[in-house]
mmCIF file with all atom_site columns, N, CA and C and ligand atoms in Angstrom:
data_model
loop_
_atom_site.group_PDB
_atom_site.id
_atom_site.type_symbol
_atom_site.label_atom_id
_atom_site.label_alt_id
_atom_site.label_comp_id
_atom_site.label_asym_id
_atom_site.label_entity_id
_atom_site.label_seq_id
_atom_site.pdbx_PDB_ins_code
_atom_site.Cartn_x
_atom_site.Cartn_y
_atom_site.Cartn_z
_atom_site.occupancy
_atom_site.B_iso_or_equiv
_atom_site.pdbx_formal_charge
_atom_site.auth_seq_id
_atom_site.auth_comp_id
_atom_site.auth_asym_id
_atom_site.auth_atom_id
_atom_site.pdbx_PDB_model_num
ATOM   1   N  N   . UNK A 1 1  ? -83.014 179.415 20.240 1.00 75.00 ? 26 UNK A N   1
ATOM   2   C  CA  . UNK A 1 1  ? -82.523 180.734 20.673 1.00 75.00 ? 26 UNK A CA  1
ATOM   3   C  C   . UNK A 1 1  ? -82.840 181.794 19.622 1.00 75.00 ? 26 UNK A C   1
ATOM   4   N  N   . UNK A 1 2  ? -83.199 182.633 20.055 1.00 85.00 ? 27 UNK A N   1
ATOM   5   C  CA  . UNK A 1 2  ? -83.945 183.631 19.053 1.00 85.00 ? 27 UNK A CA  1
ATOM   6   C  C   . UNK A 1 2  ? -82.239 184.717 18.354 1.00 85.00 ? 27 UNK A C   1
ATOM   7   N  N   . UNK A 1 3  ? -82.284 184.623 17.093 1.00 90.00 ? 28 UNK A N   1
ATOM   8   C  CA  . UNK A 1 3  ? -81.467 185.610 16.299 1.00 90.00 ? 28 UNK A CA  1
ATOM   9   C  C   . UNK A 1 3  ? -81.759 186.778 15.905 1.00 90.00 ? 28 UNK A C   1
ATOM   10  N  N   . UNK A 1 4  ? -80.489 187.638 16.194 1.00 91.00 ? 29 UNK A N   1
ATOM   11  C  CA  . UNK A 1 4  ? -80.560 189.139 16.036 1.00 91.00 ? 29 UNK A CA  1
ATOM   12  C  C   . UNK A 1 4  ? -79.949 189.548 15.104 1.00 91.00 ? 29 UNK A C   1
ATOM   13  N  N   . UNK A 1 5  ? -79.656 190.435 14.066 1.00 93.00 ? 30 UNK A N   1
ATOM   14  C  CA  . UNK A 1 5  ? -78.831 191.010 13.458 1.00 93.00 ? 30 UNK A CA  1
ATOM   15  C  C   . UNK A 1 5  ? -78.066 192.465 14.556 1.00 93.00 ? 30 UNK A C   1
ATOM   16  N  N   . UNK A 1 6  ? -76.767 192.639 14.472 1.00 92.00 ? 31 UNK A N   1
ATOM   17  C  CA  . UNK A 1 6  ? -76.216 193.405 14.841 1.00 92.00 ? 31 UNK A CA  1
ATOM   18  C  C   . UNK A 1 6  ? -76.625 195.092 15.057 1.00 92.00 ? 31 UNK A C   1
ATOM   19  N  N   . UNK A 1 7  ? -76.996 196.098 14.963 1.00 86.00 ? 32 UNK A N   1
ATOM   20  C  CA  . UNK A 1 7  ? -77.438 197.224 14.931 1.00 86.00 ? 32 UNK A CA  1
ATOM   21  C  C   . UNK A 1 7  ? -75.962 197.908 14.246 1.00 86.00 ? 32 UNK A C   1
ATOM   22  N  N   . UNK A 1 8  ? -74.708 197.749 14.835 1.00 87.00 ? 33 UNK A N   1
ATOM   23  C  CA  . UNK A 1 8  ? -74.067 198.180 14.463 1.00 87.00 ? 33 UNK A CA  1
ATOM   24  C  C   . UNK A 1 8  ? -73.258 197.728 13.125 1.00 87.00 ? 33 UNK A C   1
ATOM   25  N  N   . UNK A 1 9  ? -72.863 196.250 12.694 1.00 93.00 ? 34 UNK A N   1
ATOM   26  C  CA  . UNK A 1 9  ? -72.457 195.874 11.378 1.00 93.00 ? 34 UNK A CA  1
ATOM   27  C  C   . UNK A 1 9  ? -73.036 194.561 10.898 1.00 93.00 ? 34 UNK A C   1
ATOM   28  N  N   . UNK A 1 10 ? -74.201 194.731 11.410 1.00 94.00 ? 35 UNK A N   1
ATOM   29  C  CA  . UNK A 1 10 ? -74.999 194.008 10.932 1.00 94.00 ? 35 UNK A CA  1
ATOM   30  C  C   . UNK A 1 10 ? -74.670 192.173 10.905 1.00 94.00 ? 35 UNK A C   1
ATOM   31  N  N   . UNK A 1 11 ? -74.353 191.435 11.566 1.00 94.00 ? 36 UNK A N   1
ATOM   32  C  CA  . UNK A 1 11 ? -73.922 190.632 11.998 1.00 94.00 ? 36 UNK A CA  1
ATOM   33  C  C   . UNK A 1 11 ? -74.864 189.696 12.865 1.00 94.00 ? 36 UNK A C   1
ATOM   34  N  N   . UNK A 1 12 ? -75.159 188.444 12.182 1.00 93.00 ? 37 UNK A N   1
ATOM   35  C  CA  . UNK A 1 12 ? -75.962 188.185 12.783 1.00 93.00 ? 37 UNK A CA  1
ATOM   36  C  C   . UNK A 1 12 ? -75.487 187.423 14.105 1.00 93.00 ? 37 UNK A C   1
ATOM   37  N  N   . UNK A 1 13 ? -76.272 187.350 15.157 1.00 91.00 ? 38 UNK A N   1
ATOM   38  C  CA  . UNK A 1 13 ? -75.747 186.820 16.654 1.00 91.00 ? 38 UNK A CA  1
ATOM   39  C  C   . UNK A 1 13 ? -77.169 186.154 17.284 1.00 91.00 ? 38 UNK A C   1
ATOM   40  N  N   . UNK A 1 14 ? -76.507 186.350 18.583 1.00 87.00 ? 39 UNK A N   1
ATOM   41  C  CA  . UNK A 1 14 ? -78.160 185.688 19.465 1.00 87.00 ? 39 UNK A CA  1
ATOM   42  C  C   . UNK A 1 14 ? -78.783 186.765 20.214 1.00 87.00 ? 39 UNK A C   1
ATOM   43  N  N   . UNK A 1 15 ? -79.600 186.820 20.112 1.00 79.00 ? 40 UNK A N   1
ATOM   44  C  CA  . UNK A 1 15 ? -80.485 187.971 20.756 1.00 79.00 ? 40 UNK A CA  1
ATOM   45  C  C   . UNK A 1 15 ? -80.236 188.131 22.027 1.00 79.00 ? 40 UNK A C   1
ATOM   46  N  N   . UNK A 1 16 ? -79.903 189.350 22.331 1.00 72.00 ? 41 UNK A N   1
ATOM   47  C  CA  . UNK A 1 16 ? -79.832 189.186 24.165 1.00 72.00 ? 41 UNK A CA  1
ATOM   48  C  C   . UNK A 1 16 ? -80.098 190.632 24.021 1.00 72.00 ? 41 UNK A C   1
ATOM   49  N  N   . UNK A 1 17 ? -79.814 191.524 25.069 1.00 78.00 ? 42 UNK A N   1
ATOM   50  C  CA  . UNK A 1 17 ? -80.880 191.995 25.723 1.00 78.00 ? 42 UNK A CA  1
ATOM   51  C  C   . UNK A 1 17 ? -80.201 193.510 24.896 1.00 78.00 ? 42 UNK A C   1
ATOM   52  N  N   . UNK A 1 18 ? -78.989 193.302 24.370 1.00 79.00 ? 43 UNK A N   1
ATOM   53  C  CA  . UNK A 1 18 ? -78.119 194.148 23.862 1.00 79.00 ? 43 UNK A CA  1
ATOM   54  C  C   . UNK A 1 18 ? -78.213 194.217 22.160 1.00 79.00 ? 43 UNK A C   1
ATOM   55  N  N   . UNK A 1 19 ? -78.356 195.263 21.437 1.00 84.00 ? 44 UNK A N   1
ATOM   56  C  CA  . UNK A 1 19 ? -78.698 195.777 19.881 1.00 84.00 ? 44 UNK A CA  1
ATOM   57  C  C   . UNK A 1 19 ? -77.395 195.450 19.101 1.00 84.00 ? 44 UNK A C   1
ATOM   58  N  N   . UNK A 1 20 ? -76.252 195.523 20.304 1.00 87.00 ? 45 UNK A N   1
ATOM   59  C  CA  . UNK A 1 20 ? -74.573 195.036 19.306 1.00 87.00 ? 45 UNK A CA  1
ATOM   60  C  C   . UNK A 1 20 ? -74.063 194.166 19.835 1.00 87.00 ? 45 UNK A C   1
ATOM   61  N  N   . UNK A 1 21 ? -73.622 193.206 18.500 1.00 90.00 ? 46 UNK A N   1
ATOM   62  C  CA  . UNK A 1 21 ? -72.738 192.517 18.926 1.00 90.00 ? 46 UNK A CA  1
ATOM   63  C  C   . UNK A 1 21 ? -71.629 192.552 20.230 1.00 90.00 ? 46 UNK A C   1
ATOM   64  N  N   . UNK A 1 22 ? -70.552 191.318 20.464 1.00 90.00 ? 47 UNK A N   1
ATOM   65  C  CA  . UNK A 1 22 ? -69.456 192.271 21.414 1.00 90.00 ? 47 UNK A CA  1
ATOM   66  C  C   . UNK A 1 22 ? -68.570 192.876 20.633 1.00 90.00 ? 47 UNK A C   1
ATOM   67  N  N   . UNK A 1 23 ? -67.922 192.630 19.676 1.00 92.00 ? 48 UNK A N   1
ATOM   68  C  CA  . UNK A 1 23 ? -67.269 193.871 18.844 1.00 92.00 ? 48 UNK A CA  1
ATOM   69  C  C   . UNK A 1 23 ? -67.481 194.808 18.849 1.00 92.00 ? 48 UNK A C   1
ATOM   70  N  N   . UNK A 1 24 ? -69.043 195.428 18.397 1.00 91.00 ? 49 UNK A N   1
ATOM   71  C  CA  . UNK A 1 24 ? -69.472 196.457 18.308 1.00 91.00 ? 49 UNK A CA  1
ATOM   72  C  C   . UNK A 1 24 ? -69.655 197.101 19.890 1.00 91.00 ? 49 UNK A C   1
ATOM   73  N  N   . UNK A 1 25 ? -70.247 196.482 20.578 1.00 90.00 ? 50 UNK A N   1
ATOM   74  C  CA  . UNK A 1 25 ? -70.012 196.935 21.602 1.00 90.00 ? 50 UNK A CA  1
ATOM   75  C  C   . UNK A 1 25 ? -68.691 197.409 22.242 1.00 90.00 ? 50 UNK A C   1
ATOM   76  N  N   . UNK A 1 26 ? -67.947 197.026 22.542 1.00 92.00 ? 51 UNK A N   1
ATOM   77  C  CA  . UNK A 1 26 ? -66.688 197.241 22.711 1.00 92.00 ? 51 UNK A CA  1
ATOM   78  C  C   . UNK A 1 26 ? -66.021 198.699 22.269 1.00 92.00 ? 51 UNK A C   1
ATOM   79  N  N   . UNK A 1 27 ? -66.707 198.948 20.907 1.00 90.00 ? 52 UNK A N   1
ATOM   80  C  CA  . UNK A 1 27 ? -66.098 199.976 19.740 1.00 90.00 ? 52 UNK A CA  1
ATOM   81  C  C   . UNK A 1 27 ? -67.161 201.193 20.133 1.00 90.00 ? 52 UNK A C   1
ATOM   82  N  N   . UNK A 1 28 ? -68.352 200.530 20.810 1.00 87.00 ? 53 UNK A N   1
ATOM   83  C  CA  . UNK A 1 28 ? -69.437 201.899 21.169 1.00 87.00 ? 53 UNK A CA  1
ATOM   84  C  C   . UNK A 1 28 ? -69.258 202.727 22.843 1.00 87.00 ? 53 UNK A C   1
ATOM   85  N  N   . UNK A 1 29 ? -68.758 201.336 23.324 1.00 89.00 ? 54 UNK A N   1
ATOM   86  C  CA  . UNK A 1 29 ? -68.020 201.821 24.788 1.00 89.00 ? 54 UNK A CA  1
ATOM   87  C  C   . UNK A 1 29 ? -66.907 202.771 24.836 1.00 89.00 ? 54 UNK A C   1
ATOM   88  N  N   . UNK A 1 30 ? -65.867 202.623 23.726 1.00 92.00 ? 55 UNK A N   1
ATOM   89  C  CA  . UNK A 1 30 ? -65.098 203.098 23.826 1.00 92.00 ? 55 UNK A CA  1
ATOM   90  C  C   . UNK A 1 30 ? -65.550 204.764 23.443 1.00 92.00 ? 55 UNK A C   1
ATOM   91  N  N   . UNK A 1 31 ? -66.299 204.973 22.173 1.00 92.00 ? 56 UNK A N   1
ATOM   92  C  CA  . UNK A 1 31 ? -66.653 206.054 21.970 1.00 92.00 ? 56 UNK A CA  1
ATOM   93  C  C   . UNK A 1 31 ? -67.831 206.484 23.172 1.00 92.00 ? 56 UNK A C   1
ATOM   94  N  N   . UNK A 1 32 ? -68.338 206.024 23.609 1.00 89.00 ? 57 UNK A N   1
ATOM   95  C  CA  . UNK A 1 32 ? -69.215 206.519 24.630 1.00 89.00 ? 57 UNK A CA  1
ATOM   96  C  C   . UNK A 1 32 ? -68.331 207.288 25.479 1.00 89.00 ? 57 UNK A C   1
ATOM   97  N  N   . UNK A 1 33 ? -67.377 206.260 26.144 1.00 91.00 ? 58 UNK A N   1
ATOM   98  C  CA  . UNK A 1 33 ? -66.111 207.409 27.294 1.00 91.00 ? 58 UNK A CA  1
ATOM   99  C  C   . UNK A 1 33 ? -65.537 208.464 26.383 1.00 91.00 ? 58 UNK A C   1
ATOM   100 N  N   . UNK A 1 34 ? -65.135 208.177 25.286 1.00 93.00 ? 59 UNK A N   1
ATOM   101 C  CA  . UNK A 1 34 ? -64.570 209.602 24.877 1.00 93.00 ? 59 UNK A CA  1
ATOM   102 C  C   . UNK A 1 34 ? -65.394 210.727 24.578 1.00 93.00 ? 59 UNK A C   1
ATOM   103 N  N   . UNK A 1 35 ? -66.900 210.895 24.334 1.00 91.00 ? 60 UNK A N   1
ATOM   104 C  CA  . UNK A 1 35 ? -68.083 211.288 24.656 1.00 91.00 ? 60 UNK A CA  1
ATOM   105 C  C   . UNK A 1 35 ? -68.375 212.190 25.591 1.00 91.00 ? 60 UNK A C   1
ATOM   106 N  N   . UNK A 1 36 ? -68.367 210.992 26.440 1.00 88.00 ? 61 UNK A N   1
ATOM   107 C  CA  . UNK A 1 36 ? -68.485 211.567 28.163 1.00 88.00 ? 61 UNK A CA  1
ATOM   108 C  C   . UNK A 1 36 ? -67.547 212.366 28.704 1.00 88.00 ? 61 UNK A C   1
ATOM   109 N  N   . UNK A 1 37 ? -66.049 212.070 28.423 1.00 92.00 ? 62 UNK A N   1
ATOM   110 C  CA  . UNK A 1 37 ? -64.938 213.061 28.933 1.00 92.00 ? 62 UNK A CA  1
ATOM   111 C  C   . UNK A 1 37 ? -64.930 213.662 28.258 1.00 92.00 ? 62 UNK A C   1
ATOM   112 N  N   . UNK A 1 38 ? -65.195 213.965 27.500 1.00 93.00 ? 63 UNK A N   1
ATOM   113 C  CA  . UNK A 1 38 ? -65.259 215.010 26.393 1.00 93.00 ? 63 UNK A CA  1
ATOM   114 C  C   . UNK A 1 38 ? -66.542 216.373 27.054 1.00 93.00 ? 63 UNK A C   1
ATOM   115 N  N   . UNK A 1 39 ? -67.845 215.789 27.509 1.00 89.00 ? 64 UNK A N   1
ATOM   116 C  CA  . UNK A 1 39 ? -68.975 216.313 27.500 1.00 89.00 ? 64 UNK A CA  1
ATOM   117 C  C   . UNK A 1 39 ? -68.324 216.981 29.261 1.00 89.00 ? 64 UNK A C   1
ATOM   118 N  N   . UNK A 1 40 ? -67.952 215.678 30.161 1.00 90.00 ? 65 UNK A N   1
ATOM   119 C  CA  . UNK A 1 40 ? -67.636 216.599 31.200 1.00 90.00 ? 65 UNK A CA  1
ATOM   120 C  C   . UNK A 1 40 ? -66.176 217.442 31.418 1.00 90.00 ? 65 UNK A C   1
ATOM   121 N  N   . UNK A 1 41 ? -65.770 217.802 30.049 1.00 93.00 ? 66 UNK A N   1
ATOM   122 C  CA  . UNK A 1 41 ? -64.670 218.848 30.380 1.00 93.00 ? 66 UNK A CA  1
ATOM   123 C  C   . UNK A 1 41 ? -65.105 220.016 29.902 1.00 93.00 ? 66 UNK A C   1
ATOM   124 N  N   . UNK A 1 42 ? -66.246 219.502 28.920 1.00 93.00 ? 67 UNK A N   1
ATOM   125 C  CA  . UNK A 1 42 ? -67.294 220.852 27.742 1.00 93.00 ? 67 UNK A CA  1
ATOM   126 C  C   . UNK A 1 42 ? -68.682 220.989 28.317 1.00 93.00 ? 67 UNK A C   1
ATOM   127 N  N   . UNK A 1 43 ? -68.807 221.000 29.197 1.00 87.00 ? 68 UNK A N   1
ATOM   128 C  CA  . UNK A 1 43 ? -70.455 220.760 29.888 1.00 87.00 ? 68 UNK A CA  1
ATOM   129 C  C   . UNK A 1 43 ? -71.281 221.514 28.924 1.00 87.00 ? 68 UNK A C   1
ATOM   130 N  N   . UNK A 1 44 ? -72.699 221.323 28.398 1.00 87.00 ? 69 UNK A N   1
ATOM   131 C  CA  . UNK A 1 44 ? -73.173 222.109 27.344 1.00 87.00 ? 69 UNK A CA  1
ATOM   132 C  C   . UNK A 1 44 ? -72.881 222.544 26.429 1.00 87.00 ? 69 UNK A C   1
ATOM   133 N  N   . UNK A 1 45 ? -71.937 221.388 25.851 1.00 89.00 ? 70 UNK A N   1
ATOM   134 C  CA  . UNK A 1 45 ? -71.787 221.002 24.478 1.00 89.00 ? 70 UNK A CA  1
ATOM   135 C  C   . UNK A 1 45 ? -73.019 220.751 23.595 1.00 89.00 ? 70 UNK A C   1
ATOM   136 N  N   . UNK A 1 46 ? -73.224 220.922 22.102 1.00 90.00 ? 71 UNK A N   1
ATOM   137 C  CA  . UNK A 1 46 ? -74.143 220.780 21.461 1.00 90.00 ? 71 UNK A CA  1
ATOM   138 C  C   . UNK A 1 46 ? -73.708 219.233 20.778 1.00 90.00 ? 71 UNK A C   1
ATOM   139 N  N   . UNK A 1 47 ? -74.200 218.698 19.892 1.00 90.00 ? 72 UNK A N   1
ATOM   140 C  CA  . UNK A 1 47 ? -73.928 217.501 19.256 1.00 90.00 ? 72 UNK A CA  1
ATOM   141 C  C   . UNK A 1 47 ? -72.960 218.099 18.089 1.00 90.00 ? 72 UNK A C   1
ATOM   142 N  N   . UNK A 1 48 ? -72.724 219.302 17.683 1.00 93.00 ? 73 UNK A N   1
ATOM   143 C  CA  . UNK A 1 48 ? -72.046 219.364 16.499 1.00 93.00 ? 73 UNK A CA  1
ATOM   144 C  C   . UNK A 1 48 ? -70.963 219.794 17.302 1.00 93.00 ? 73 UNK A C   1
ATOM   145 N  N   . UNK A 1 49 ? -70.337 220.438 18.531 1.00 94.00 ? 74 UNK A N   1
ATOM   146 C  CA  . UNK A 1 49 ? -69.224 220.364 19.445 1.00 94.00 ? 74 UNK A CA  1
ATOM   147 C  C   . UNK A 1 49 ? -68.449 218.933 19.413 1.00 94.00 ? 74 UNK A C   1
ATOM   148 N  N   . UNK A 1 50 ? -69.315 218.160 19.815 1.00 93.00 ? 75 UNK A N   1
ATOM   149 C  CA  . UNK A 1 50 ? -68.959 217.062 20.460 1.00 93.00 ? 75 UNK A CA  1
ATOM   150 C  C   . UNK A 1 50 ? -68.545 215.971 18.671 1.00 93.00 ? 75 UNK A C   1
ATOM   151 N  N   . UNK A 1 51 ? -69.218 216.699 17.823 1.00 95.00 ? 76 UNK A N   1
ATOM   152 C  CA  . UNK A 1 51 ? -68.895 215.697 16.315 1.00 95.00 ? 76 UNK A CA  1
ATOM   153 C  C   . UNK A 1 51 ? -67.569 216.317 16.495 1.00 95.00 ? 76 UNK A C   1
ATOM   154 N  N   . UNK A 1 52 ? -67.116 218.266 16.182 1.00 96.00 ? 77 UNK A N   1
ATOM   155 C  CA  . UNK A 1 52 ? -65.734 218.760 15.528 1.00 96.00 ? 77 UNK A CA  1
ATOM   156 C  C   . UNK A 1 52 ? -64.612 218.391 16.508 1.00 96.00 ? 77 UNK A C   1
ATOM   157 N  N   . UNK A 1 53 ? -64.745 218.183 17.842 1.00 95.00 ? 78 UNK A N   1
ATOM   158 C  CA  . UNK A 1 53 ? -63.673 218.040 19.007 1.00 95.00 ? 78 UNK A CA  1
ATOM   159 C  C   . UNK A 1 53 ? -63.482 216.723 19.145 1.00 95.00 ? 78 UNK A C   1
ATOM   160 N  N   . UNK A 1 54 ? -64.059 215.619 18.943 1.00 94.00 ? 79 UNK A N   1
ATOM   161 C  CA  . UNK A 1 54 ? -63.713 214.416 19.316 1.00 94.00 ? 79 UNK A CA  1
ATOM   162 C  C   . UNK A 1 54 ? -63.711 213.232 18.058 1.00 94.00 ? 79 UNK A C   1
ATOM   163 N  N   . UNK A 1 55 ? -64.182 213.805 16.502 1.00 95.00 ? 80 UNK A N   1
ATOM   164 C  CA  . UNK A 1 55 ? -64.094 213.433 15.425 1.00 95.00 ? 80 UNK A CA  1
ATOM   165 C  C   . UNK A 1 55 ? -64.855 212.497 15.145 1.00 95.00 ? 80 UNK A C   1
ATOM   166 N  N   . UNK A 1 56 ? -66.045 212.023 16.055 1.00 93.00 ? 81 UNK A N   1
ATOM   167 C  CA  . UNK A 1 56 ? -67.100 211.174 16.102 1.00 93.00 ? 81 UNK A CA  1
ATOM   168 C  C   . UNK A 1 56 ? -67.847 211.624 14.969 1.00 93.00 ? 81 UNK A C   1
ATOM   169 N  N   . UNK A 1 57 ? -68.390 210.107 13.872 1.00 92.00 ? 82 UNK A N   1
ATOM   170 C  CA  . UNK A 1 57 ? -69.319 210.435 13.115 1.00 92.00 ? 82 UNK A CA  1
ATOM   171 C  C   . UNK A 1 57 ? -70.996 211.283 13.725 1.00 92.00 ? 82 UNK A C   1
ATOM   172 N  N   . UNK A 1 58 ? -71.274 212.387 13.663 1.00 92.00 ? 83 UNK A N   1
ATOM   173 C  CA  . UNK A 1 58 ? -72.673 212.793 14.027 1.00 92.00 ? 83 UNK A CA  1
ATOM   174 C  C   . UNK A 1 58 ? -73.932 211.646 14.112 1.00 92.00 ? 83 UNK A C   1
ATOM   175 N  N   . UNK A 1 59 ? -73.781 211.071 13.730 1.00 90.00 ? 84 UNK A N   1
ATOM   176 C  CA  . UNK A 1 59 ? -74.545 209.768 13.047 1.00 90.00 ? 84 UNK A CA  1
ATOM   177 C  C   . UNK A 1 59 ? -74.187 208.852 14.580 1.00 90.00 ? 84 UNK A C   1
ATOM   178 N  N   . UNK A 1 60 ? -73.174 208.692 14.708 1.00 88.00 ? 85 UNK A N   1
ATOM   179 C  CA  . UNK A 1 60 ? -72.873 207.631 16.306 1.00 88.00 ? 85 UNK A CA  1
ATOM   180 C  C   . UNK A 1 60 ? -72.942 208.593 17.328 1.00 88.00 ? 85 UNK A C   1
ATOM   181 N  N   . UNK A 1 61 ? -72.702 209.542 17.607 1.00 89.00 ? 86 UNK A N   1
ATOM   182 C  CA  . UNK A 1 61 ? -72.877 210.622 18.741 1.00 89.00 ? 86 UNK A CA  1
ATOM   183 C  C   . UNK A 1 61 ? -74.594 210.719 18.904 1.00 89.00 ? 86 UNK A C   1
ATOM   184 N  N   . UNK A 1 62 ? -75.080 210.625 17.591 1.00 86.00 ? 87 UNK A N   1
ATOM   185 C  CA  . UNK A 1 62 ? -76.845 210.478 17.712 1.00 86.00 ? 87 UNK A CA  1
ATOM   186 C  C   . UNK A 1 62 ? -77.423 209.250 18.300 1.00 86.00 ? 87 UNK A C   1
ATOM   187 N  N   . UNK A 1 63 ? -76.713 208.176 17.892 1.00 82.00 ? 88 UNK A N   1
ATOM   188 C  CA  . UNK A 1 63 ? -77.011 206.773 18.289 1.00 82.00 ? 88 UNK A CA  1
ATOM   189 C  C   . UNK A 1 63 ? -76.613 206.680 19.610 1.00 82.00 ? 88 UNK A C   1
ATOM   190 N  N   . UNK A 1 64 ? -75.792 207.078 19.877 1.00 80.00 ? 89 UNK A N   1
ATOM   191 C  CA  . UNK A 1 64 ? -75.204 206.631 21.546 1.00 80.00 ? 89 UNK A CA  1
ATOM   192 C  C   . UNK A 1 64 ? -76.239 207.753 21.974 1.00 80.00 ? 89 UNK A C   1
ATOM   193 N  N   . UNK A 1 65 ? -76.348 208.837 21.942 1.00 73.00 ? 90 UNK A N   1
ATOM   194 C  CA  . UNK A 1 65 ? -77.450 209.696 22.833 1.00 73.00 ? 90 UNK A CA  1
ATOM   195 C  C   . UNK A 1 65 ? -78.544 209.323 22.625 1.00 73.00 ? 90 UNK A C   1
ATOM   196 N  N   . UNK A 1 66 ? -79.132 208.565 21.617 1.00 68.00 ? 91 UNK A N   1
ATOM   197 C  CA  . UNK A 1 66 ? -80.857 207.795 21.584 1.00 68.00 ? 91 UNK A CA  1
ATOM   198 C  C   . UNK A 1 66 ? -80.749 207.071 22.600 1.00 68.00 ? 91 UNK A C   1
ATOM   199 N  N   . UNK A 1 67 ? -79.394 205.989 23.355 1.00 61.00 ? 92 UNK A N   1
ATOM   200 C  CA  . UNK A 1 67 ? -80.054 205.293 23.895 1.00 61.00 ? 92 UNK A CA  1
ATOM   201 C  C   . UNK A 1 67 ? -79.761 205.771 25.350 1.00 61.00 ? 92 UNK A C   1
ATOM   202 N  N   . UNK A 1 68 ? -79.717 206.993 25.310 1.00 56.00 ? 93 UNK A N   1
ATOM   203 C  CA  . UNK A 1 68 ? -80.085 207.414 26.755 1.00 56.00 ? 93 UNK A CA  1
ATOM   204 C  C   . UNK A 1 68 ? -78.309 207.490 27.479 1.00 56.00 ? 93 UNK A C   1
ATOM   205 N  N   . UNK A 1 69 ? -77.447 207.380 26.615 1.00 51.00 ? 94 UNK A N   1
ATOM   206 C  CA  . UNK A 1 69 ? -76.012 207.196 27.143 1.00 51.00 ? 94 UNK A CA  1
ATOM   207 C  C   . UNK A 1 69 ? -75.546 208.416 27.640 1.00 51.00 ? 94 UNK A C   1
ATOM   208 N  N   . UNK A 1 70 ? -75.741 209.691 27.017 1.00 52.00 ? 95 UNK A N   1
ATOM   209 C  CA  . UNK A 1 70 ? -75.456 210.854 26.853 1.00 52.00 ? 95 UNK A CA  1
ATOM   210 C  C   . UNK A 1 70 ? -75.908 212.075 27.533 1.00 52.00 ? 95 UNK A C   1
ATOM   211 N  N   . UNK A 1 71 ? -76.048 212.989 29.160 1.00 54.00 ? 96 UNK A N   1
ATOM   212 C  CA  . UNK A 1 71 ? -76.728 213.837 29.137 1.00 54.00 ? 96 UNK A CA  1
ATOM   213 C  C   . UNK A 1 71 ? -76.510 214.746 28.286 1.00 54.00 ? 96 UNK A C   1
ATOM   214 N  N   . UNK A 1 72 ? -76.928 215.155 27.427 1.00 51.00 ? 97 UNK A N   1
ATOM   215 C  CA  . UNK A 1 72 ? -76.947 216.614 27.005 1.00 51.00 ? 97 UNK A CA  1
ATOM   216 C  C   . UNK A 1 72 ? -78.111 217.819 27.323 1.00 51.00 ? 97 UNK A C   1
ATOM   217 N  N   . UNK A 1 73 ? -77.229 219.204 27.617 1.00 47.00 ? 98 UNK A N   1
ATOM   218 C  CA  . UNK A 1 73 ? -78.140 220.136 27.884 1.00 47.00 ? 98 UNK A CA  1
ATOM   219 C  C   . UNK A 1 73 ? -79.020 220.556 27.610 1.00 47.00 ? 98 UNK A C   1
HETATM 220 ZN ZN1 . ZN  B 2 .  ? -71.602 194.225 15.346 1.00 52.87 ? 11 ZN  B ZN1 1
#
């Protein structure tokens, strides 16, 4: 079975089709919805909105919108 390291804390696991662990996952879901309700109560929010209102590191608000999680305007 092919091994992955974690994307998010680096942890090594089994490769599947997913970059995080389930911990991490779990912890990226959760910030993803607060994200999203966040984005659809602020529609055309910028990324530095969405860092000061919801206290998300800029750094994970970037990561969750690389992988396509995020519309932004
Ligand atoms: Zn992890």
């Amino acid at each position: 079975m092919p091994l992955a390291n974690c994307k998010g804390c680096g942890k090594l696991m089994i490769s599947r089709k997913m970059p995080y662990c389930p911990d991490c996952k779990t912890k990226q879901d959760l910030l993803y919805r607060q994200i999203r309700d966040y984005l659809k109560e602020n529609p055309g929010s910028t990324l530095l909105d969405v860092h000061t209102n919801t206290g998300i590191p800029i750094s994970t608000v970037i990561e969750l919108r690389k992988e396509d999680y995020i519309p932004y305007s």
